[in-house]
Coordinates of C-alpha atoms and ligand atoms in Angstrom, one line a residue:
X1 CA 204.5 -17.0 81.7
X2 CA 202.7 -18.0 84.9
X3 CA 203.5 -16.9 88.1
X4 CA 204.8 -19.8 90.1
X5 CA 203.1 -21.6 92.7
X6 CA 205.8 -21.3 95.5
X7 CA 207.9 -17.5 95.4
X8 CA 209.6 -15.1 97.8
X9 CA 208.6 -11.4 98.2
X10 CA 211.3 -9.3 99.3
X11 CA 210.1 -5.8 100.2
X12 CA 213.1 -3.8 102.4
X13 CA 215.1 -6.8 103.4
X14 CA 212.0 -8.5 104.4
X15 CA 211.4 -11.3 102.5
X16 CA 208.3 -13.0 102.6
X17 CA 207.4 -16.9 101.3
X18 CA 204.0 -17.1 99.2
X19 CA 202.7 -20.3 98.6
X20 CA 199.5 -20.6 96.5
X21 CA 198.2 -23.9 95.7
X22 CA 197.2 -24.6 92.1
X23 CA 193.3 -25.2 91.2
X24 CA 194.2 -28.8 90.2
X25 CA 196.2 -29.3 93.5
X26 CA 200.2 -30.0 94.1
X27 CA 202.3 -32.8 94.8
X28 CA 206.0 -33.2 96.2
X29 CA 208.1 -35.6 94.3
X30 CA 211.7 -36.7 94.0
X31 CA 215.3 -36.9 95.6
X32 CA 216.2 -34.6 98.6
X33 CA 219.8 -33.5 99.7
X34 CA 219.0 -31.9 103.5
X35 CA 221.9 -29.4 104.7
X36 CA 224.2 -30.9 107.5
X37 CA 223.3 -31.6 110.9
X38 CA 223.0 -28.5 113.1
X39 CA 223.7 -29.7 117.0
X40 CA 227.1 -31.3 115.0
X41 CA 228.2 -28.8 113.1
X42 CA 228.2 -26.6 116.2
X43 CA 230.3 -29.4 117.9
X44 CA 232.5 -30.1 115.1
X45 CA 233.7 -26.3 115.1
X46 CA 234.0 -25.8 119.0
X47 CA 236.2 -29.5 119.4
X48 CA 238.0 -28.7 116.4
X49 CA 239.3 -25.1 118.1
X50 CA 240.2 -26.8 121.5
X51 CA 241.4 -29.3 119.7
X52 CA 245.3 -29.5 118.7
X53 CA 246.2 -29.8 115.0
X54 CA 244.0 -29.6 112.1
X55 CA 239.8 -30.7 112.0
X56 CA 238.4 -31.4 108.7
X57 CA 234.7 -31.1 108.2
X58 CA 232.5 -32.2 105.8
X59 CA 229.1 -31.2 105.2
X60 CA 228.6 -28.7 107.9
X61 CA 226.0 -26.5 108.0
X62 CA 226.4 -23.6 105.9
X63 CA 223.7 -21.5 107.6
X64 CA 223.2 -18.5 110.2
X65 CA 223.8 -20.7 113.4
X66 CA 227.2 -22.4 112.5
X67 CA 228.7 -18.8 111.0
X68 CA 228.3 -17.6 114.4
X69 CA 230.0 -20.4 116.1
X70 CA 232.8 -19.8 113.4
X71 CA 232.7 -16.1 114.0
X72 CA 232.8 -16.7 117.8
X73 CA 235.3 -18.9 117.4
X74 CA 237.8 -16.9 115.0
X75 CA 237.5 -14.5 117.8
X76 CA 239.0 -16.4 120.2
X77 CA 242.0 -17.3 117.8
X78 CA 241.2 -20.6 115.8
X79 CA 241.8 -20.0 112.5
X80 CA 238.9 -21.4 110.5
X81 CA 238.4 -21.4 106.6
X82 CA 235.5 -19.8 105.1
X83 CA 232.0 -21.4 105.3
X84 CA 231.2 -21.5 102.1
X85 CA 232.4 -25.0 101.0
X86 CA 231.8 -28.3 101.3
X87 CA 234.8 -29.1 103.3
X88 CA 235.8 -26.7 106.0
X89 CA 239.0 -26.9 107.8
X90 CA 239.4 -25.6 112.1
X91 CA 243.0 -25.0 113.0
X92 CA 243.1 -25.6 116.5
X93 CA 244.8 -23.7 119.3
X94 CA 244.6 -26.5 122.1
X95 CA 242.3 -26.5 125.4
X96 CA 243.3 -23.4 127.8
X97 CA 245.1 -21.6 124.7
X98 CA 242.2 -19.5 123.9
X99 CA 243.1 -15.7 123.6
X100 CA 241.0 -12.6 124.9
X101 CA 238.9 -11.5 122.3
X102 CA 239.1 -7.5 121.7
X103 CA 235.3 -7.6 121.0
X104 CA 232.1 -8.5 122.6
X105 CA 231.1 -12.4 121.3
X106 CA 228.0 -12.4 119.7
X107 CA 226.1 -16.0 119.5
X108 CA 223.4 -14.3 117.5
X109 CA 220.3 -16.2 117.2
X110 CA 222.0 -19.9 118.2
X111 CA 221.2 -20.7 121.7
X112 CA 223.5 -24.0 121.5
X113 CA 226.2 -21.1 120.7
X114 CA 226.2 -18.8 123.7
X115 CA 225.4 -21.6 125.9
X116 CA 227.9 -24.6 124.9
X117 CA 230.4 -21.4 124.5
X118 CA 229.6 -20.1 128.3
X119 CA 231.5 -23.4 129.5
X120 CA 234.4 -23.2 127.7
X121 CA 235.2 -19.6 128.5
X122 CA 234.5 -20.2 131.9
X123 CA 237.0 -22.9 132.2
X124 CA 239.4 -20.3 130.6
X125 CA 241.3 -19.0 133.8
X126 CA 242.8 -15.9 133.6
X127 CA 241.0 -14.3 130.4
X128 CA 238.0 -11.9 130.8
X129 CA 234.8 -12.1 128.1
X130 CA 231.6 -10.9 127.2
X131 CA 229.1 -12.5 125.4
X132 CA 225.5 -11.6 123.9
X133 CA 222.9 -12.4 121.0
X134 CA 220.3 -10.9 119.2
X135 CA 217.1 -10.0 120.7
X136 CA 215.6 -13.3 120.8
X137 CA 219.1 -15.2 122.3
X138 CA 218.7 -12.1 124.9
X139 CA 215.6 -12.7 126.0
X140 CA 216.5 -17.0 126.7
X141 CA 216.9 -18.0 130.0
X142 CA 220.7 -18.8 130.7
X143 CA 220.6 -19.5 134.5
X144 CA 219.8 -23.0 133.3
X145 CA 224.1 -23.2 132.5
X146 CA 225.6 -20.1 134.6
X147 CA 224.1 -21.8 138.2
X148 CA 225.5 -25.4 137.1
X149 CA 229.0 -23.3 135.8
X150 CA 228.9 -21.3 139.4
X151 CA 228.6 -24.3 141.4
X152 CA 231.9 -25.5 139.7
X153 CA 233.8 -22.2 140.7
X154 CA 232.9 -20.0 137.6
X155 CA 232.5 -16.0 137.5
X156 CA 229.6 -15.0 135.7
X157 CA 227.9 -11.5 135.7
X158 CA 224.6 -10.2 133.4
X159 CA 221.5 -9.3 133.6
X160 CA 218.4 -10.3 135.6
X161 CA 220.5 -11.9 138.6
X162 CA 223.3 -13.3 136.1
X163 CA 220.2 -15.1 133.8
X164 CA 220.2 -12.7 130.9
X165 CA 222.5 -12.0 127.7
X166 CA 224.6 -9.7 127.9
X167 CA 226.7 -12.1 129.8
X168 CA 230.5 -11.1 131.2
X169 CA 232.9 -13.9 132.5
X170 CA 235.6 -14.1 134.0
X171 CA 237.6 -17.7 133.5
X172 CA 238.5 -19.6 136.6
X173 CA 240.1 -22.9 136.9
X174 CA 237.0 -24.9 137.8
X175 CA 236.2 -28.1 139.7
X176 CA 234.2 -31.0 139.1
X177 CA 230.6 -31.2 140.2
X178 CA 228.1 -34.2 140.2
X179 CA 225.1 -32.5 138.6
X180 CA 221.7 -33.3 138.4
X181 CA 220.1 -31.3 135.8
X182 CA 216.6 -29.8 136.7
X183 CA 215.6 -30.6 132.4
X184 CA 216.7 -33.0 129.7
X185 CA 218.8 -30.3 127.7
X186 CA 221.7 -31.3 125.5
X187 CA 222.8 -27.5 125.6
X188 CA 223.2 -27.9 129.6
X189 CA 224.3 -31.3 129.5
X190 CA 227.3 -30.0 127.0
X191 CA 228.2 -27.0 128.4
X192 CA 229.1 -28.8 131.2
X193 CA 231.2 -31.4 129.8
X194 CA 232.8 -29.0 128.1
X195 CA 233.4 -26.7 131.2
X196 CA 234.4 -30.1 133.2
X197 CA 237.4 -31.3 130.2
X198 CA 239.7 -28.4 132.2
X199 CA 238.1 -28.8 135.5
X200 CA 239.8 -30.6 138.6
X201 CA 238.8 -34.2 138.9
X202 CA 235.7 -35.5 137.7
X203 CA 232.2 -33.8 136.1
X204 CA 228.8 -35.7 136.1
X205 CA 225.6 -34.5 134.4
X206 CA 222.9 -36.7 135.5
X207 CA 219.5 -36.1 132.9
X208 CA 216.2 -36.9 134.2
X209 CA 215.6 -38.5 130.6
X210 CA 217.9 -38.8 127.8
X211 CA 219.1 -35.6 125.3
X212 CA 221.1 -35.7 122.2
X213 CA 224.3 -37.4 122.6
X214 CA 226.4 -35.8 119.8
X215 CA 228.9 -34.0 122.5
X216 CA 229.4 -37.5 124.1
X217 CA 230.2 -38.8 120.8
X218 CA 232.3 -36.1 119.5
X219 CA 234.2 -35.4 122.6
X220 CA 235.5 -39.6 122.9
X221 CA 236.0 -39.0 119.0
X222 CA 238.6 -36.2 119.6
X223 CA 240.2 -38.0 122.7
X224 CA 238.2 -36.4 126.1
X225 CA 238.1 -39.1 128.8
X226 CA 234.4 -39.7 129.1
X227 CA 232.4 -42.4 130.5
X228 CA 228.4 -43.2 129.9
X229 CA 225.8 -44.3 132.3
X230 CA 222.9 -45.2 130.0
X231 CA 221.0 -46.5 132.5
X232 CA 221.5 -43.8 134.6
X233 CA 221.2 -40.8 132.0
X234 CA 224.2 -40.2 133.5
X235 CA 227.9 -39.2 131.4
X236 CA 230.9 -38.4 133.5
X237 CA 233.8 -36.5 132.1
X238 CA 237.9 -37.0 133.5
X239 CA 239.1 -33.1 133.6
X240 CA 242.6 -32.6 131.9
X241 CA 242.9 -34.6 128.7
X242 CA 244.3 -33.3 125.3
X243 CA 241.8 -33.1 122.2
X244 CA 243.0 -33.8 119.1
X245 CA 241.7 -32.5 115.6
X246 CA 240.0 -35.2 113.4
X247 CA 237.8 -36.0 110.9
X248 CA 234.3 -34.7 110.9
X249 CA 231.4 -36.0 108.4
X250 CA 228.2 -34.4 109.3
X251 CA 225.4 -36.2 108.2
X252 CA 222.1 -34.4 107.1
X253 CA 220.1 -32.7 110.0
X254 CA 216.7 -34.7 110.8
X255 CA 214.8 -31.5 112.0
X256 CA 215.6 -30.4 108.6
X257 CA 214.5 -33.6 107.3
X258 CA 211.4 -33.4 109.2
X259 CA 210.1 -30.9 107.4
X260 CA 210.1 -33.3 104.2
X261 CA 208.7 -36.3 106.0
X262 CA 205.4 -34.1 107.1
X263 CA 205.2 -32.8 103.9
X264 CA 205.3 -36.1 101.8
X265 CA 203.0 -37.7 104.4
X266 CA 200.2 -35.2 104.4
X267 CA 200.3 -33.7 100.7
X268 CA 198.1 -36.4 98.4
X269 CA 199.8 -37.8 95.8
X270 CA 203.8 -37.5 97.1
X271 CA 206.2 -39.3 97.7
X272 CA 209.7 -38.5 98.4
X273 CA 213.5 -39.8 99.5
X274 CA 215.1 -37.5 101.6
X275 CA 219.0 -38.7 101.5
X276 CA 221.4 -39.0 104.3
X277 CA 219.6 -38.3 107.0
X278 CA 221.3 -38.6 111.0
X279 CA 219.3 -41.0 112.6
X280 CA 220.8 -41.0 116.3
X281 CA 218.6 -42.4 118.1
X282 CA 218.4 -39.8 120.5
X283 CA 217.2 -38.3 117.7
X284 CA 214.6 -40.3 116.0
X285 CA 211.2 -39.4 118.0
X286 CA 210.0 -37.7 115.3
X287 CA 210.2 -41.2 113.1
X288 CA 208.5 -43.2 116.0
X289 CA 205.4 -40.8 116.6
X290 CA 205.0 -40.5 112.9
X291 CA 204.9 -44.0 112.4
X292 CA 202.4 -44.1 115.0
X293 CA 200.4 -41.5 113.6
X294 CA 200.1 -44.0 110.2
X295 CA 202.8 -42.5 107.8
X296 CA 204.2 -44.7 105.2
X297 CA 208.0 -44.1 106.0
X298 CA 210.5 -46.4 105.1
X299 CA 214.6 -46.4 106.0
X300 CA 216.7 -47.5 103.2
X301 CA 220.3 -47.9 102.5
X302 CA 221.1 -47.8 106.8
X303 CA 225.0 -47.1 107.3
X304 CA 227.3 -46.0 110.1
X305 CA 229.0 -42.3 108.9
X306 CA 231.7 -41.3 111.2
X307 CA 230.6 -42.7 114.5
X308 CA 226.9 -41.4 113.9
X309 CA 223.8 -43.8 112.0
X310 CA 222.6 -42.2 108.9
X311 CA 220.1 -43.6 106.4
X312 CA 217.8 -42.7 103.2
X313 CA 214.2 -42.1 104.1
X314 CA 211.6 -42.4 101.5
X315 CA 208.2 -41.1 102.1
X316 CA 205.0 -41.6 100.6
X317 CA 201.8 -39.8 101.2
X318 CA 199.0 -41.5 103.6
X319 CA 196.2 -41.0 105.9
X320 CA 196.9 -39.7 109.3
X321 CA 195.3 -40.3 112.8
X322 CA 195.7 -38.3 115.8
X323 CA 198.3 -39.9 119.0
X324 CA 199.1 -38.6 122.1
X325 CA 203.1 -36.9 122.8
X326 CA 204.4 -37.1 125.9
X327 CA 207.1 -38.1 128.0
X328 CA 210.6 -38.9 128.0
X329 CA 210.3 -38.6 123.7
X330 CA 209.8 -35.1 123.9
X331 CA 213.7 -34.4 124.2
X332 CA 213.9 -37.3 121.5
X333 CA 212.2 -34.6 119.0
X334 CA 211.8 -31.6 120.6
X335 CA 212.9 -29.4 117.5
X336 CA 210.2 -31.3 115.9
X337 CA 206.9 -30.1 117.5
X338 CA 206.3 -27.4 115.3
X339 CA 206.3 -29.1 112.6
X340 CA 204.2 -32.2 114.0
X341 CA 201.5 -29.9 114.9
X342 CA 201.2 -29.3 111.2
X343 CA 200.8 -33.2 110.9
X344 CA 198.1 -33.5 113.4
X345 CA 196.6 -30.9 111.7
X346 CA 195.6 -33.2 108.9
X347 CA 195.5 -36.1 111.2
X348 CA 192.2 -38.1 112.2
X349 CA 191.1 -37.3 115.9
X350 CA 192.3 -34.9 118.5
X351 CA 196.1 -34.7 118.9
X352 CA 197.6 -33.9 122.6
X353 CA 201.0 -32.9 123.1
X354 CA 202.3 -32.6 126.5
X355 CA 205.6 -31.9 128.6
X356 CA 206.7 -29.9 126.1
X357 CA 207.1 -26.6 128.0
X358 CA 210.7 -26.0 127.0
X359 CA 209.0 -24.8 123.4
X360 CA 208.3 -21.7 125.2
X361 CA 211.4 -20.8 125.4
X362 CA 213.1 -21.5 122.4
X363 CA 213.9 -19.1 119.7
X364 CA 210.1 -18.0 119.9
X365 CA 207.3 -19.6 122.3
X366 CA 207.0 -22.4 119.7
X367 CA 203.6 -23.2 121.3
X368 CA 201.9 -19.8 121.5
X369 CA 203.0 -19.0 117.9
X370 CA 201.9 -22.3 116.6
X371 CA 198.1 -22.2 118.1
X372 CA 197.7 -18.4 117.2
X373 CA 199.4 -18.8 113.1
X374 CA 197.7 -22.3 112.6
X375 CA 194.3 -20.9 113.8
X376 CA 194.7 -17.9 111.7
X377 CA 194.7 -20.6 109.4
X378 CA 191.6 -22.3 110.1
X379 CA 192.7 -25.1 112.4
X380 CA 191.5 -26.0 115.7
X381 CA 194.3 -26.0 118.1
X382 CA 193.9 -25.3 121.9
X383 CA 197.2 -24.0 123.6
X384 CA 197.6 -26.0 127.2
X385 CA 200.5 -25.1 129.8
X386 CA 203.2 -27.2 128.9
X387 CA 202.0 -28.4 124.8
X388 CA 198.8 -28.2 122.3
X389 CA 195.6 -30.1 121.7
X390 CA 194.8 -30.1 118.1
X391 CA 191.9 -31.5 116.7
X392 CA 192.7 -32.9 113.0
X393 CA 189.9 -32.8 109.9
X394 CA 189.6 -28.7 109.9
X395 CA 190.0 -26.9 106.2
X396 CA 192.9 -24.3 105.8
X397 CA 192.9 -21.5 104.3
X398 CA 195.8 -19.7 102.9
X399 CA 196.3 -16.3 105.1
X400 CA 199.0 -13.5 105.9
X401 CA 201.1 -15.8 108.6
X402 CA 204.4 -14.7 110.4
X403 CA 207.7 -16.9 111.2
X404 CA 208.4 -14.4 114.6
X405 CA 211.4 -14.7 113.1
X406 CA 212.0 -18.2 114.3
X407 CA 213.5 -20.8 111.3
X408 CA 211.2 -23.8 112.4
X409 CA 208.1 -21.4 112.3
X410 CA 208.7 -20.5 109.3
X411 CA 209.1 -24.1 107.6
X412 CA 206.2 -25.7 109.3
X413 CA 203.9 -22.6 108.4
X414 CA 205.2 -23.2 104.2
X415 CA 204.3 -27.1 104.6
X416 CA 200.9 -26.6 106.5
X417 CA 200.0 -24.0 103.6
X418 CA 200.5 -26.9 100.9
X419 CA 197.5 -28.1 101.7
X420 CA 195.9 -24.4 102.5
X421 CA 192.9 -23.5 99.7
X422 CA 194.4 -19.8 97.7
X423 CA 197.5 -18.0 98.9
X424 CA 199.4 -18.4 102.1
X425 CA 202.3 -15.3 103.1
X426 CA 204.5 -15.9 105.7
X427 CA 206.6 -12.8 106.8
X428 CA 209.7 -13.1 107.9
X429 CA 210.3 -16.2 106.0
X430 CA 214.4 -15.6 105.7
X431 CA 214.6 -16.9 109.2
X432 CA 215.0 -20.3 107.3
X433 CA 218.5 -20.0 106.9
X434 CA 219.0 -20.2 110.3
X435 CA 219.4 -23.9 109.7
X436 CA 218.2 -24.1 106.5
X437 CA 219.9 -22.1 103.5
X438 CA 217.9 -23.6 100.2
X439 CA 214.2 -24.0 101.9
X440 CA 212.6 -22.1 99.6
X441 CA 214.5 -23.6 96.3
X442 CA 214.3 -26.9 97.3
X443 CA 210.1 -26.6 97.8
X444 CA 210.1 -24.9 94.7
X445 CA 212.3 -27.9 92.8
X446 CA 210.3 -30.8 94.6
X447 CA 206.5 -29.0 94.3
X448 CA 204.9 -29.6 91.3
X449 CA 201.5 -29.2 89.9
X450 CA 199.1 -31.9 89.3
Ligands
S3P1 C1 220.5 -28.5 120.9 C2 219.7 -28.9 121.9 C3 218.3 -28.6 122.0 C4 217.7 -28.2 120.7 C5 218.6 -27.2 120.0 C6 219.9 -27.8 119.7 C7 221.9 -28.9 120.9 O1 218.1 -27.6 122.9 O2 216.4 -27.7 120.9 O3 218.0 -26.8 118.7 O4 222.6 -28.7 119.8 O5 222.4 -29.2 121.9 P1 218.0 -27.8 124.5 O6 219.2 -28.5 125.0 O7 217.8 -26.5 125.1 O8 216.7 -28.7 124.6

């Protein structure tokens, strides 16, 4: 039997992804289930344990980020049912009830974790915590919540002058705050909110462009008192409402999507429908700047799921050009620019990303580890302060690559080495279940030789 074309390597609890393209080329083809949305899944478990009564959730994310929440979460006395089935069920314990956990909380590698969680412990008068994260989550900044949380009254103690995991707090009853927040951050943006629903009076986050909106959504969904200034960027929250434990249905996760929509569009001879896919639009930057870039996608079956747009998208292989990202879409597909690097890659023309400094810190420094693992690879990219200048048309060459252990890394490398001449190896590849569980199968299932 031949070896296949797409395999993992596991050598002591390493696993590695090898990728090696056949002589007569490869093509991606057929249907695409993506695992649930990760910034809602998150959401879903956090309202659903402040909430009172019983949450249901459907298609949550059954990878590393969301068993942390859960973990977290089951710590601090909601009883939630095993994540390992399509329906998972939260018993709440109702805002304030929260009990002291006996342990340190650990967020591992999910900065929405620790930092959504840092408001609502805050907020918890009376009960003392500690919170930390693996080595990566310990080295992100987390001044960027505890200043906004301290303004509003809150204790918070850790390293590096209080910006550094291992973080201890000590919950206060809190007071509103009109806040004008430095970045465009859904993760400061919500822990605030969610600090602010057992605040005095009222909490405002005011954005300098607009984030992901999923808390605002959720929260009104589970009976907060919230108002929205579109206009303004600007959401208010009404401290001292009652949540109440719904229904969740999280749609499919379009970072995870992405990964598909690159793929299909550079890889001659694809073509692809990626199912139930969450198009928020404060989510959909990725669509808009491929579309500009020439890719032949196209929405089908459009639908509103549970208070959040979802559609089908099917793609279909076509040339690329190069376009410039910048501005207030970068928070519109921020999770994205890994794996649009590997698009402009095989794009006409020089690509330049800009204002996209917040990639250095997220779960690696998206941009260093991008320039240096593409250009292993053979590409030309140039790293610049705050985003990349890539310069499409180069040949790759399938190398020995590594994922830094970061999940998004580790995707965009696999796609980029689809069109790679010989064999590709990315290290570190089980990072992918971070937010993706079945990568690697699901490449394997769709990949197929010409
Ligand atoms: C997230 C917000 C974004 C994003 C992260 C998930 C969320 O982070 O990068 O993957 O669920 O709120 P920032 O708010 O730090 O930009």
């Amino acid at each position: 039997m031949s070896v296949p074309f797409v395999r993992s390597k596991v050598v002591e609890n390493q696993q590695s992804l090898v990728i090696e393209k056949p002589f007569s080329g490869l093509s991606l083809n057929g249907k695409i289930q993506i695992p649930g949305d990760k910034s809602i899944s998150h959401r879903a478990l956090m309202l659903g344990a402040l909430a009172q009564g019983e949450t249901q959730i459907q298609g949550l994310l059954l990878g590393e980020d969301p068993r942390s929440t859960a973990e977290c979460f089951r710590a601090l006395g909601a009883e939630i049912s095993p994540l390992n089935t399509e329906l998972v069920t939260v018993q709440g314990i109702g805002l304030g009830n929260l009990l002291e956990p006996l342990d340190v909380l650990n967020a591992g590698n999910s900065g929405t974790t620790l930092r959504l969680m840092l408001g609502i412990l805050a907020s918890h008068s009376g009960s003392f915590f500690t919170v930390t994260g693996d080595s990566s989550l310990r080295s992100r900044p987390m001044s960027r919540v505890v200043k906004p949380l301290q303004e509003m009254g809150a204790k918070i103690w850790g390293r590096k002058d209080n910006s550094l995991a291992p973080l201890a707090v000590k919950g206060q009853q809190l007071t509103g705050i009109i806040y004008h927040s430095p970045i465009a951050s859904a993760q400061v943006k919500s822990c605030i909110l969610l600090a602010g629903l057992m605040a005095e009076g009222e909490t405002t986050v005011i954005e300098p462009a607009l984030s992901r909106d999923h808390s605002e959504r959720m929260l009104q969904a589970f009976g907060a008192k919230l108002t929205v200034d579109p206009e303004q960027n600007s959401v208010t929250v009404f401290g001292g409402a009652k949540l109440q434990g719904q229904t969740v249905i999280v749609p499919g996760d379009i970072s995870s999507a992405a990964f598909w929509l690159v793929a299909g569009a550079i890889v001659p001879g694809s073509e692809l429908l990626v199912e139930n896919v969450g198009v928020n639009p404060t989510r959909t930057g990725i669509l808009e700047i491929l579309e500009m870039m020439g890719a032949d996608i196209q929405p089908e079956n459009q639908r509103i799921v549970a208070g959040e747009p979802v559609a089908d998208l099917r793609v279909k292989y076509s040339k690329l050009k190069s376009c410039e990202i910048a501005g207030n879409i970068i928070p519109r597909l921020i999770d994205e620019i890994p794996i649009l690097a590997v698009a402009a890659v095989f794009a006409e023309g020089t690509t330049i990303i800009r204002n996209a400094e917040e990639l250095r810190v997220k779960e690696s420094d998206r941009l260093a580890v991008m320039a240096s693992q593409l250009n292993k690879m053979g590409a030309k990219v140039t790293e610049l302060p705050d985003g990349l200048e890539i310069t499409g048309g180069t040949p790759l060459t399938g190398v020995e690559l590594d994922s830094y252990t970061d999940h998004r890394i580790a995707m965009s490398l696999a796609i980029a080495a689809l069109n790679a001449q010989g064999i590709t190896t990315i290290n570190r590849a089980e990072a992918a279940a971070i937010s993706y569980p079945n990568f690697t199968s699901t490449l394997q299932e769709v990949c197929q030789s010409n």
